[in-house]
PDB file of C-alpha atoms in Angstrom:
ATOM      1  CA  MET K   1      33.004  35.942 -25.860  1.00  0.00           C
ATOM      2  CA  PRO K   2      36.151  37.639 -24.815  1.00  0.00           C
ATOM      3  CA  ARG K   3      39.454  36.519 -25.954  1.00  0.00           C
ATOM      4  CA  ILE K   4      41.357  35.662 -22.693  1.00  0.00           C
ATOM      5  CA  ALA K   5      45.148  36.074 -22.562  1.00  0.00           C
ATOM      6  CA  ALA K   6      47.798  35.099 -20.058  1.00  0.00           C
ATOM      7  CA  ASN K   7      50.151  37.901 -18.543  1.00  0.00           C
ATOM      8  CA  LEU K   8      53.421  35.770 -18.026  1.00  0.00           C
ATOM      9  CA  GLY K   9      54.599  38.057 -15.242  1.00  0.00           C
ATOM     10  CA  TYR K  10      51.867  36.658 -13.092  1.00  0.00           C
ATOM     11  CA  LEU K  11      50.856  33.325 -14.428  1.00  0.00           C
ATOM     12  CA  PHE K  12      52.958  30.202 -14.439  1.00  0.00           C
ATOM     13  CA  THR K  13      55.637  31.889 -12.428  1.00  0.00           C
ATOM     14  CA  GLU K  14      56.759  28.496 -10.909  1.00  0.00           C
ATOM     15  CA  ARG K  15      58.503  28.128 -14.168  1.00  0.00           C
ATOM     16  CA  PRO K  16      61.316  29.985 -16.073  1.00  0.00           C
ATOM     17  CA  LEU K  17      59.795  32.537 -18.373  1.00  0.00           C
ATOM     18  CA  ILE K  18      60.877  30.856 -21.400  1.00  0.00           C
ATOM     19  CA  VAL K  19      58.814  27.774 -20.390  1.00  0.00           C
ATOM     20  CA  ARG K  20      55.763  29.640 -19.433  1.00  0.00           C
ATOM     21  CA  LEU K  21      54.854  30.064 -23.175  1.00  0.00           C
ATOM     22  CA  GLY K  22      54.375  26.248 -23.686  1.00  0.00           C
ATOM     23  CA  ALA K  23      52.540  26.098 -20.266  1.00  0.00           C
ATOM     24  CA  ALA K  24      50.268  28.761 -21.335  1.00  0.00           C
ATOM     25  CA  ALA K  25      49.565  27.276 -24.556  1.00  0.00           C
ATOM     26  CA  ALA K  26      48.997  23.771 -22.880  1.00  0.00           C
ATOM     27  CA  ALA K  27      46.513  25.438 -20.563  1.00  0.00           C
ATOM     28  CA  GLY K  28      44.435  26.646 -23.398  1.00  0.00           C
ATOM     29  CA  PHE K  29      45.516  30.277 -23.768  1.00  0.00           C
ATOM     30  CA  LYS K  30      45.876  31.655 -27.312  1.00  0.00           C
ATOM     31  CA  GLY K  31      47.389  34.785 -26.512  1.00  0.00           C
ATOM     32  CA  VAL K  32      50.086  36.095 -24.030  1.00  0.00           C
ATOM     33  CA  GLU K  33      51.531  39.212 -22.830  1.00  0.00           C
ATOM     34  CA  LEU K  34      54.969  39.738 -21.085  1.00  0.00           C
ATOM     35  CA  GLN K  35      56.307  42.293 -18.693  1.00  0.00           C
ATOM     36  CA  PHE K  36      60.024  42.287 -18.751  1.00  0.00           C
ATOM     37  CA  PRO K  37      61.364  39.531 -21.036  1.00  0.00           C
ATOM     38  CA  TYR K  38      64.746  41.465 -21.759  1.00  0.00           C
ATOM     39  CA  ASP K  39      67.024  38.784 -20.128  1.00  0.00           C
ATOM     40  CA  HIS K  40      66.063  36.419 -23.072  1.00  0.00           C
ATOM     41  CA  ALA K  41      66.981  36.979 -26.620  1.00  0.00           C
ATOM     42  CA  PRO K  42      64.015  38.047 -28.807  1.00  0.00           C
ATOM     43  CA  SER K  43      64.693  35.035 -31.172  1.00  0.00           C
ATOM     44  CA  ALA K  44      64.221  32.560 -28.328  1.00  0.00           C
ATOM     45  CA  ILE K  45      60.907  34.150 -27.302  1.00  0.00           C
ATOM     46  CA  LYS K  46      59.677  34.502 -30.873  1.00  0.00           C
ATOM     47  CA  ALA K  47      60.611  30.835 -31.518  1.00  0.00           C
ATOM     48  CA  GLU K  48      58.529  29.708 -28.555  1.00  0.00           C
ATOM     49  CA  LEU K  49      55.631  31.778 -29.685  1.00  0.00           C
ATOM     50  CA  THR K  50      55.776  30.345 -33.063  1.00  0.00           C
ATOM     51  CA  LYS K  51      56.054  26.744 -31.694  1.00  0.00           C
ATOM     52  CA  HIS K  52      52.932  27.059 -29.727  1.00  0.00           C
ATOM     53  CA  GLY K  53      50.905  29.194 -32.040  1.00  0.00           C
ATOM     54  CA  LEU K  54      50.563  31.999 -29.533  1.00  0.00           C
ATOM     55  CA  THR K  55      49.700  35.634 -30.221  1.00  0.00           C
ATOM     56  CA  GLN K  56      52.050  38.057 -28.671  1.00  0.00           C
ATOM     57  CA  LEU K  57      50.392  41.154 -27.203  1.00  0.00           C
ATOM     58  CA  GLY K  58      52.260  43.879 -25.170  1.00  0.00           C
ATOM     59  CA  LEU K  59      55.356  44.052 -22.963  1.00  0.00           C
ATOM     60  CA  ASN K  60      56.517  46.965 -20.581  1.00  0.00           C
ATOM     61  CA  THR K  61      59.262  49.400 -20.610  1.00  0.00           C
ATOM     62  CA  ILE K  62      61.735  48.613 -17.842  1.00  0.00           C
ATOM     63  CA  PRO K  63      60.999  49.696 -14.333  1.00  0.00           C
ATOM     64  CA  GLY K  64      64.406  50.962 -13.508  1.00  0.00           C
ATOM     65  CA  ARG K  65      66.133  50.845 -10.266  1.00  0.00           C
ATOM     66  CA  GLU K  66      64.541  49.302  -7.139  1.00  0.00           C
ATOM     67  CA  GLY K  67      61.706  51.467  -5.899  1.00  0.00           C
ATOM     68  CA  GLU K  68      61.173  52.982  -9.316  1.00  0.00           C
ATOM     69  CA  PHE K  69      58.562  52.000 -11.774  1.00  0.00           C
ATOM     70  CA  GLY K  70      59.459  53.613 -14.927  1.00  0.00           C
ATOM     71  CA  PHE K  71      60.491  57.084 -16.386  1.00  0.00           C
ATOM     72  CA  ALA K  72      58.003  58.192 -18.771  1.00  0.00           C
ATOM     73  CA  ALA K  73      56.564  60.965 -16.627  1.00  0.00           C
ATOM     74  CA  VAL K  74      59.636  61.807 -14.374  1.00  0.00           C
ATOM     75  CA  PRO K  75      61.237  65.105 -15.037  1.00  0.00           C
ATOM     76  CA  GLY K  76      64.937  64.863 -15.634  1.00  0.00           C
ATOM     77  CA  ARG K  77      64.689  61.282 -16.944  1.00  0.00           C
ATOM     78  CA  GLU K  78      63.896  62.033 -20.390  1.00  0.00           C
ATOM     79  CA  ARG K  79      66.860  60.250 -21.696  1.00  0.00           C
ATOM     80  CA  ASP K  80      66.246  57.087 -19.537  1.00  0.00           C
ATOM     81  CA  PHE K  81      62.871  56.783 -21.028  1.00  0.00           C
ATOM     82  CA  GLU K  82      64.099  57.363 -24.589  1.00  0.00           C
ATOM     83  CA  ALA K  83      66.527  54.425 -24.104  1.00  0.00           C
ATOM     84  CA  ALA K  84      63.939  52.335 -22.420  1.00  0.00           C
ATOM     85  CA  PHE K  85      61.285  52.822 -24.979  1.00  0.00           C
ATOM     86  CA  LYS K  86      63.628  52.051 -27.924  1.00  0.00           C
ATOM     87  CA  GLN K  87      64.584  48.973 -26.088  1.00  0.00           C
ATOM     88  CA  ALA K  88      60.976  47.952 -25.762  1.00  0.00           C
ATOM     89  CA  LEU K  89      60.015  48.940 -29.200  1.00  0.00           C
ATOM     90  CA  ASP K  90      62.743  46.926 -30.873  1.00  0.00           C
ATOM     91  CA  TYR K  91      61.919  43.927 -28.745  1.00  0.00           C
ATOM     92  CA  ALA K  92      58.240  44.107 -29.562  1.00  0.00           C
ATOM     93  CA  VAL K  93      58.873  44.265 -33.185  1.00  0.00           C
ATOM     94  CA  ALA K  94      61.276  41.408 -33.091  1.00  0.00           C
ATOM     95  CA  ILE K  95      58.958  39.078 -31.291  1.00  0.00           C
ATOM     96  CA  GLY K  96      55.851  40.085 -33.245  1.00  0.00           C
ATOM     97  CA  GLY K  97      54.197  42.118 -30.474  1.00  0.00           C
ATOM     98  CA  SER K  98      51.593  44.659 -30.760  1.00  0.00           C
ATOM     99  CA  ALA K  99      51.959  47.108 -28.016  1.00  0.00           C
ATOM    100  CA  VAL K 100      54.435  48.746 -25.507  1.00  0.00           C
ATOM    101  CA  HIS K 101      53.083  49.729 -21.998  1.00  0.00           C
ATOM    102  CA  CYS K 102      54.858  52.849 -20.990  1.00  0.00           C
ATOM    103  CA  LEU K 103      55.533  52.813 -17.284  1.00  0.00           C
ATOM    104  CA  THR K 104      55.193  56.452 -16.043  1.00  0.00           C
ATOM    105  CA  GLY K 105      57.210  56.294 -12.962  1.00  0.00           C
ATOM    106  CA  LYS K 106      56.469  57.938  -9.421  1.00  0.00           C
ATOM    107  CA  VAL K 107      56.100  61.451  -9.001  1.00  0.00           C
ATOM    108  CA  PRO K 108      55.714  63.589  -5.769  1.00  0.00           C
ATOM    109  CA  VAL K 109      52.433  65.728  -5.800  1.00  0.00           C
ATOM    110  CA  ASN K 110      54.380  69.033  -6.021  1.00  0.00           C
ATOM    111  CA  GLU K 111      56.029  67.774  -9.391  1.00  0.00           C
ATOM    112  CA  ARG K 112      52.888  66.702 -11.068  1.00  0.00           C
ATOM    113  CA  PRO K 113      52.320  69.684 -13.389  1.00  0.00           C
ATOM    114  CA  ALA K 114      55.903  69.371 -14.741  1.00  0.00           C
ATOM    115  CA  ALA K 115      55.466  65.529 -14.952  1.00  0.00           C
ATOM    116  CA  GLU K 116      52.450  66.000 -17.169  1.00  0.00           C
ATOM    117  CA  ARG K 117      54.322  68.097 -19.584  1.00  0.00           C
ATOM    118  CA  VAL K 118      57.229  65.574 -19.657  1.00  0.00           C
ATOM    119  CA  PHE K 119      54.823  62.749 -20.121  1.00  0.00           C
ATOM    120  CA  VAL K 120      52.961  64.308 -23.032  1.00  0.00           C
ATOM    121  CA  ALA K 121      56.310  65.046 -24.678  1.00  0.00           C
ATOM    122  CA  ASN K 122      57.749  61.697 -24.293  1.00  0.00           C
ATOM    123  CA  LEU K 123      54.710  59.855 -25.473  1.00  0.00           C
ATOM    124  CA  THR K 124      54.334  62.221 -28.492  1.00  0.00           C
ATOM    125  CA  ARG K 125      57.924  61.449 -29.712  1.00  0.00           C
ATOM    126  CA  ALA K 126      57.585  57.550 -28.729  1.00  0.00           C
ATOM    127  CA  ALA K 127      54.259  57.358 -30.581  1.00  0.00           C
ATOM    128  CA  GLU K 128      55.902  58.856 -33.725  1.00  0.00           C
ATOM    129  CA  LEU K 129      58.594  56.126 -33.556  1.00  0.00           C
ATOM    130  CA  ALA K 130      56.206  53.301 -32.884  1.00  0.00           C
ATOM    131  CA  GLN K 131      53.453  54.284 -35.624  1.00  0.00           C
ATOM    132  CA  PRO K 132      55.550  53.025 -38.623  1.00  0.00           C
ATOM    133  CA  GLN K 133      56.072  49.676 -36.805  1.00  0.00           C
ATOM    134  CA  GLY K 134      52.421  49.271 -36.162  1.00  0.00           C
ATOM    135  CA  ILE K 135      52.976  49.493 -32.358  1.00  0.00           C
ATOM    136  CA  THR K 136      50.410  50.814 -29.978  1.00  0.00           C
ATOM    137  CA  LEU K 137      51.484  52.651 -26.937  1.00  0.00           C
ATOM    138  CA  LEU K 138      49.522  51.828 -23.774  1.00  0.00           C
ATOM    139  CA  ILE K 139      49.198  53.890 -20.614  1.00  0.00           C
ATOM    140  CA  GLU K 140      47.579  52.437 -17.560  1.00  0.00           C
ATOM    141  CA  PRO K 141      46.088  54.099 -14.597  1.00  0.00           C
ATOM    142  CA  ILE K 142      47.484  52.241 -11.442  1.00  0.00           C
ATOM    143  CA  ASN K 143      45.919  52.635  -8.036  1.00  0.00           C
ATOM    144  CA  GLN K 144      47.701  54.490  -5.426  1.00  0.00           C
ATOM    145  CA  ARG K 145      47.176  51.685  -2.743  1.00  0.00           C
ATOM    146  CA  ASP K 146      49.480  49.327  -4.651  1.00  0.00           C
ATOM    147  CA  ARG K 147      51.630  51.766  -6.237  1.00  0.00           C
ATOM    148  CA  PRO K 148      51.991  55.084  -4.123  1.00  0.00           C
ATOM    149  CA  ASP K 149      52.929  58.147  -5.973  1.00  0.00           C
ATOM    150  CA  TYR K 150      52.689  56.438  -9.370  1.00  0.00           C
ATOM    151  CA  PHE K 151      51.881  59.271 -11.737  1.00  0.00           C
ATOM    152  CA  LEU K 152      48.843  58.011 -13.737  1.00  0.00           C
ATOM    153  CA  ASN K 153      46.112  56.825 -11.457  1.00  0.00           C
ATOM    154  CA  ARG K 154      42.537  57.564 -13.160  1.00  0.00           C
ATOM    155  CA  VAL K 155      40.958  56.712 -16.435  1.00  0.00           C
ATOM    156  CA  GLU K 156      40.069  60.384 -16.863  1.00  0.00           C
ATOM    157  CA  GLN K 157      43.608  61.487 -16.464  1.00  0.00           C
ATOM    158  CA  ALA K 158      44.697  59.012 -19.009  1.00  0.00           C
ATOM    159  CA  ALA K 159      42.055  60.306 -21.562  1.00  0.00           C
ATOM    160  CA  ASP K 160      43.197  63.808 -20.982  1.00  0.00           C
ATOM    161  CA  ILE K 161      46.921  62.843 -21.626  1.00  0.00           C
ATOM    162  CA  ILE K 162      45.887  61.073 -24.719  1.00  0.00           C
ATOM    163  CA  ALA K 163      43.953  64.153 -26.108  1.00  0.00           C
ATOM    164  CA  LYS K 164      47.001  66.194 -25.305  1.00  0.00           C
ATOM    165  CA  VAL K 165      49.298  63.912 -27.295  1.00  0.00           C
ATOM    166  CA  GLY K 166      47.032  63.715 -30.280  1.00  0.00           C
ATOM    167  CA  GLN K 167      48.499  60.354 -31.546  1.00  0.00           C
ATOM    168  CA  PRO K 168      46.099  57.709 -32.790  1.00  0.00           C
ATOM    169  CA  ASN K 169      48.330  54.821 -31.458  1.00  0.00           C
ATOM    170  CA  VAL K 170      48.346  55.879 -27.785  1.00  0.00           C
ATOM    171  CA  LYS K 171      45.593  54.031 -25.971  1.00  0.00           C
ATOM    172  CA  ILE K 172      44.538  53.169 -22.405  1.00  0.00           C
ATOM    173  CA  GLN K 173      45.220  49.834 -20.771  1.00  0.00           C
ATOM    174  CA  PHE K 174      42.180  49.481 -18.612  1.00  0.00           C
ATOM    175  CA  ASP K 175      42.799  47.101 -15.756  1.00  0.00           C
ATOM    176  CA  PHE K 176      39.428  46.421 -14.076  1.00  0.00           C
ATOM    177  CA  TYR K 177      41.294  45.636 -10.923  1.00  0.00           C
ATOM    178  CA  HIS K 178      43.039  49.100 -10.662  1.00  0.00           C
ATOM    179  CA  VAL K 179      40.064  51.052 -11.905  1.00  0.00           C
ATOM    180  CA  GLN K 180      37.788  49.491  -9.281  1.00  0.00           C
ATOM    181  CA  ILE K 181      40.248  50.253  -6.420  1.00  0.00           C
ATOM    182  CA  ALA K 182      40.816  53.817  -7.669  1.00  0.00           C
ATOM    183  CA  SER K 183      37.423  54.909  -9.108  1.00  0.00           C
ATOM    184  CA  GLY K 184      34.730  52.083  -9.368  1.00  0.00           C
ATOM    185  CA  ASP K 185      31.785  52.480 -11.552  1.00  0.00           C
ATOM    186  CA  LEU K 186      33.612  50.205 -13.928  1.00  0.00           C
ATOM    187  CA  LEU K 187      31.249  49.750 -16.895  1.00  0.00           C
ATOM    188  CA  LYS K 188      30.054  53.289 -17.224  1.00  0.00           C
ATOM    189  CA  ARG K 189      33.811  54.351 -17.206  1.00  0.00           C
ATOM    190  CA  PHE K 190      34.562  51.635 -19.793  1.00  0.00           C
ATOM    191  CA  GLU K 191      31.722  52.660 -21.946  1.00  0.00           C
ATOM    192  CA  LYS K 192      32.544  56.548 -21.838  1.00  0.00           C
ATOM    193  CA  HIS K 193      36.234  56.032 -22.705  1.00  0.00           C
ATOM    194  CA  GLN K 194      35.927  52.918 -24.917  1.00  0.00           C
ATOM    195  CA  PRO K 195      37.252  54.691 -28.162  1.00  0.00           C
ATOM    196  CA  LEU K 196      40.463  55.225 -26.242  1.00  0.00           C
ATOM    197  CA  ILE K 197      40.829  51.725 -24.770  1.00  0.00           C
ATOM    198  CA  GLY K 198      43.334  49.564 -26.293  1.00  0.00           C
ATOM    199  CA  HIS K 199      43.718  46.692 -24.001  1.00  0.00           C
ATOM    200  CA  VAL K 200      41.887  45.287 -20.953  1.00  0.00           C
ATOM    201  CA  GLN K 201      43.274  43.358 -17.810  1.00  0.00           C
ATOM    202  CA  ILE K 202      41.459  41.715 -14.817  1.00  0.00           C
ATOM    203  CA  GLY K 203      42.082  40.482 -11.434  1.00  0.00           C
ATOM    204  CA  ALA K 204      39.876  40.058  -8.381  1.00  0.00           C
ATOM    205  CA  VAL K 205      39.523  42.900  -5.956  1.00  0.00           C
ATOM    206  CA  PRO K 206      40.718  43.224  -3.115  1.00  0.00           C
ATOM    207  CA  SER K 207      42.720  39.901  -3.476  1.00  0.00           C
ATOM    208  CA  ARG K 208      44.207  40.155  -6.865  1.00  0.00           C
ATOM    209  CA  HIS K 209      43.619  36.457  -7.249  1.00  0.00           C
ATOM    210  CA  GLU K 210      41.630  34.603  -9.959  1.00  0.00           C
ATOM    211  CA  PRO K 211      38.559  36.717 -11.034  1.00  0.00           C
ATOM    212  CA  ASP K 212      35.947  34.391  -9.451  1.00  0.00           C
ATOM    213  CA  GLU K 213      35.931  36.012  -6.095  1.00  0.00           C
ATOM    214  CA  GLY K 214      35.707  39.485  -4.587  1.00  0.00           C
ATOM    215  CA  GLU K 215      33.972  42.715  -5.380  1.00  0.00           C
ATOM    216  CA  ILE K 216      33.823  42.484  -9.315  1.00  0.00           C
ATOM    217  CA  ASN K 217      31.129  40.344 -11.237  1.00  0.00           C
ATOM    218  CA  TYR K 218      33.382  39.446 -13.990  1.00  0.00           C
ATOM    219  CA  PRO K 219      30.805  37.240 -15.891  1.00  0.00           C
ATOM    220  CA  GLU K 220      28.758  40.389 -16.044  1.00  0.00           C
ATOM    221  CA  VAL K 221      31.565  42.449 -17.141  1.00  0.00           C
ATOM    222  CA  PHE K 222      32.414  39.992 -19.927  1.00  0.00           C
ATOM    223  CA  LYS K 223      28.786  40.048 -21.037  1.00  0.00           C
ATOM    224  CA  ALA K 224      29.049  43.890 -21.028  1.00  0.00           C
ATOM    225  CA  LEU K 225      32.162  43.834 -23.298  1.00  0.00           C
ATOM    226  CA  ASP K 226      30.394  41.756 -25.675  1.00  0.00           C
ATOM    227  CA  ARG K 227      27.520  44.111 -25.750  1.00  0.00           C
ATOM    228  CA  MET K 228      29.818  46.979 -26.489  1.00  0.00           C
ATOM    229  CA  ASP K 229      31.748  45.056 -29.109  1.00  0.00           C
ATOM    230  CA  TYR K 230      35.118  45.386 -27.360  1.00  0.00           C
ATOM    231  CA  PRO K 231      37.390  43.787 -30.158  1.00  0.00           C
ATOM    232  CA  GLY K 232      40.625  43.146 -28.151  1.00  0.00           C
ATOM    233  CA  TRP K 233      42.089  40.854 -25.683  1.00  0.00           C
ATOM    234  CA  VAL K 234      41.357  40.425 -21.907  1.00  0.00           C
ATOM    235  CA  ALA K 235      44.604  39.619 -20.078  1.00  0.00           C
ATOM    236  CA  CYS K 236      44.925  37.761 -16.732  1.00  0.00           C
ATOM    237  CA  GLU K 237      47.189  39.806 -14.582  1.00  0.00           C
ATOM    238  CA  TYR K 238      46.444  38.142 -11.268  1.00  0.00           C
ATOM    239  CA  ARG K 239      48.256  36.348  -8.788  1.00  0.00           C
ATOM    240  CA  PRO K 240      46.996  32.621  -8.691  1.00  0.00           C
ATOM    241  CA  ARG K 241      45.842  31.366  -5.318  1.00  0.00           C
ATOM    242  CA  ALA K 242      47.904  28.137  -5.973  1.00  0.00           C
ATOM    243  CA  ARG K 243      49.221  26.464  -9.309  1.00  0.00           C
ATOM    244  CA  THR K 244      47.859  28.655 -12.222  1.00  0.00           C
ATOM    245  CA  GLU K 245      46.250  25.620 -13.882  1.00  0.00           C
ATOM    246  CA  ASP K 246      44.356  24.735 -10.761  1.00  0.00           C
ATOM    247  CA  GLY K 247      42.606  28.054 -10.742  1.00  0.00           C
ATOM    248  CA  LEU K 248      41.547  28.203 -14.347  1.00  0.00           C
ATOM    249  CA  GLY K 249      38.075  26.710 -14.087  1.00  0.00           C
ATOM    250  CA  TRP K 250      36.555  30.222 -14.419  1.00  0.00           C
ATOM    251  CA  ALA K 251      38.009  30.548 -17.640  1.00  0.00           C
ATOM    252  CA  ARG K 252      36.803  27.532 -19.403  1.00  0.00           C
ATOM    253  CA  PRO K 253      33.468  28.982 -20.526  1.00  0.00           C
ATOM    254  CA  TYR K 254      35.661  31.618 -22.382  1.00  0.00           C
ATOM    255  CA  GLY K 255      37.718  29.084 -24.309  1.00  0.00           C
ATOM    256  CA  VAL K 256      40.596  28.388 -22.146  1.00  0.00           C
ATOM    257  CA  VAL K 257      40.452  24.679 -22.220  1.00  0.00           C
ATOM    258  CA  PRO K 258      43.543  22.561 -21.720  1.00  0.00           C
ATOM    259  CA  ALA K 259      44.940  20.851 -24.912  1.00  0.00           C
ATOM    260  CA  GLY K 260      43.941  17.299 -23.722  1.00  0.00           C
ATOM    261  CA  SER K 261      40.431  18.263 -22.761  1.00  0.00           C
ATOM    262  CA  ARG K 262      39.322  19.530 -26.057  1.00  0.00           C
TER     263      ARG K 262
END
């Protein structure tokens, strides 16, 4: 049975971030991932994680200015990525997290060869910094419909980048929502690249609502992950149709049960 985690950049957003941790625990989640928690002191986040017995997974490097979405593959922004990654690494270590998702940024088509070289060099340096801290670097293929010009779009591209970096703590964040839109053939792609997959996210296609509607048969996906002995977490990175709690019926068979219902 998959371990279901809450992405607190998407779920419980009617509450301040610091309150979402307790809300996630009350709803039955055992693990959480954050996106951009940097407005809060790490000690405050850590205290809430400890109070509610939550496992902290990953967080993201900062997106940058409006219209940007990271720097890791953007030529000329190497110093910006270095600073963003150090910030994320220090924060992840302070709150007991396990991963940093390195946002690549947007790159025009004509700059992609140079961007790949920058991305590989940046990830190589970052992985060397993260390895002694036990932190995994995650890179996520994101579909072009949602994020035009984002550098990393396909699982195969991510696998090629990881091979060029050559560091064991760089993994793919496999978001079934993005992969379905960009490529399809989900389970075959997952199986082929499973040794490189460090984290899984889910959301309905095309709506990005709860994973109980749309194109993807998530009960079958979860069965397949079990058959393939996927050991990690499955994080809910979707936009609830209404209140988060009202849409969690799909997750009860997978252990997400409100505290008062156990």
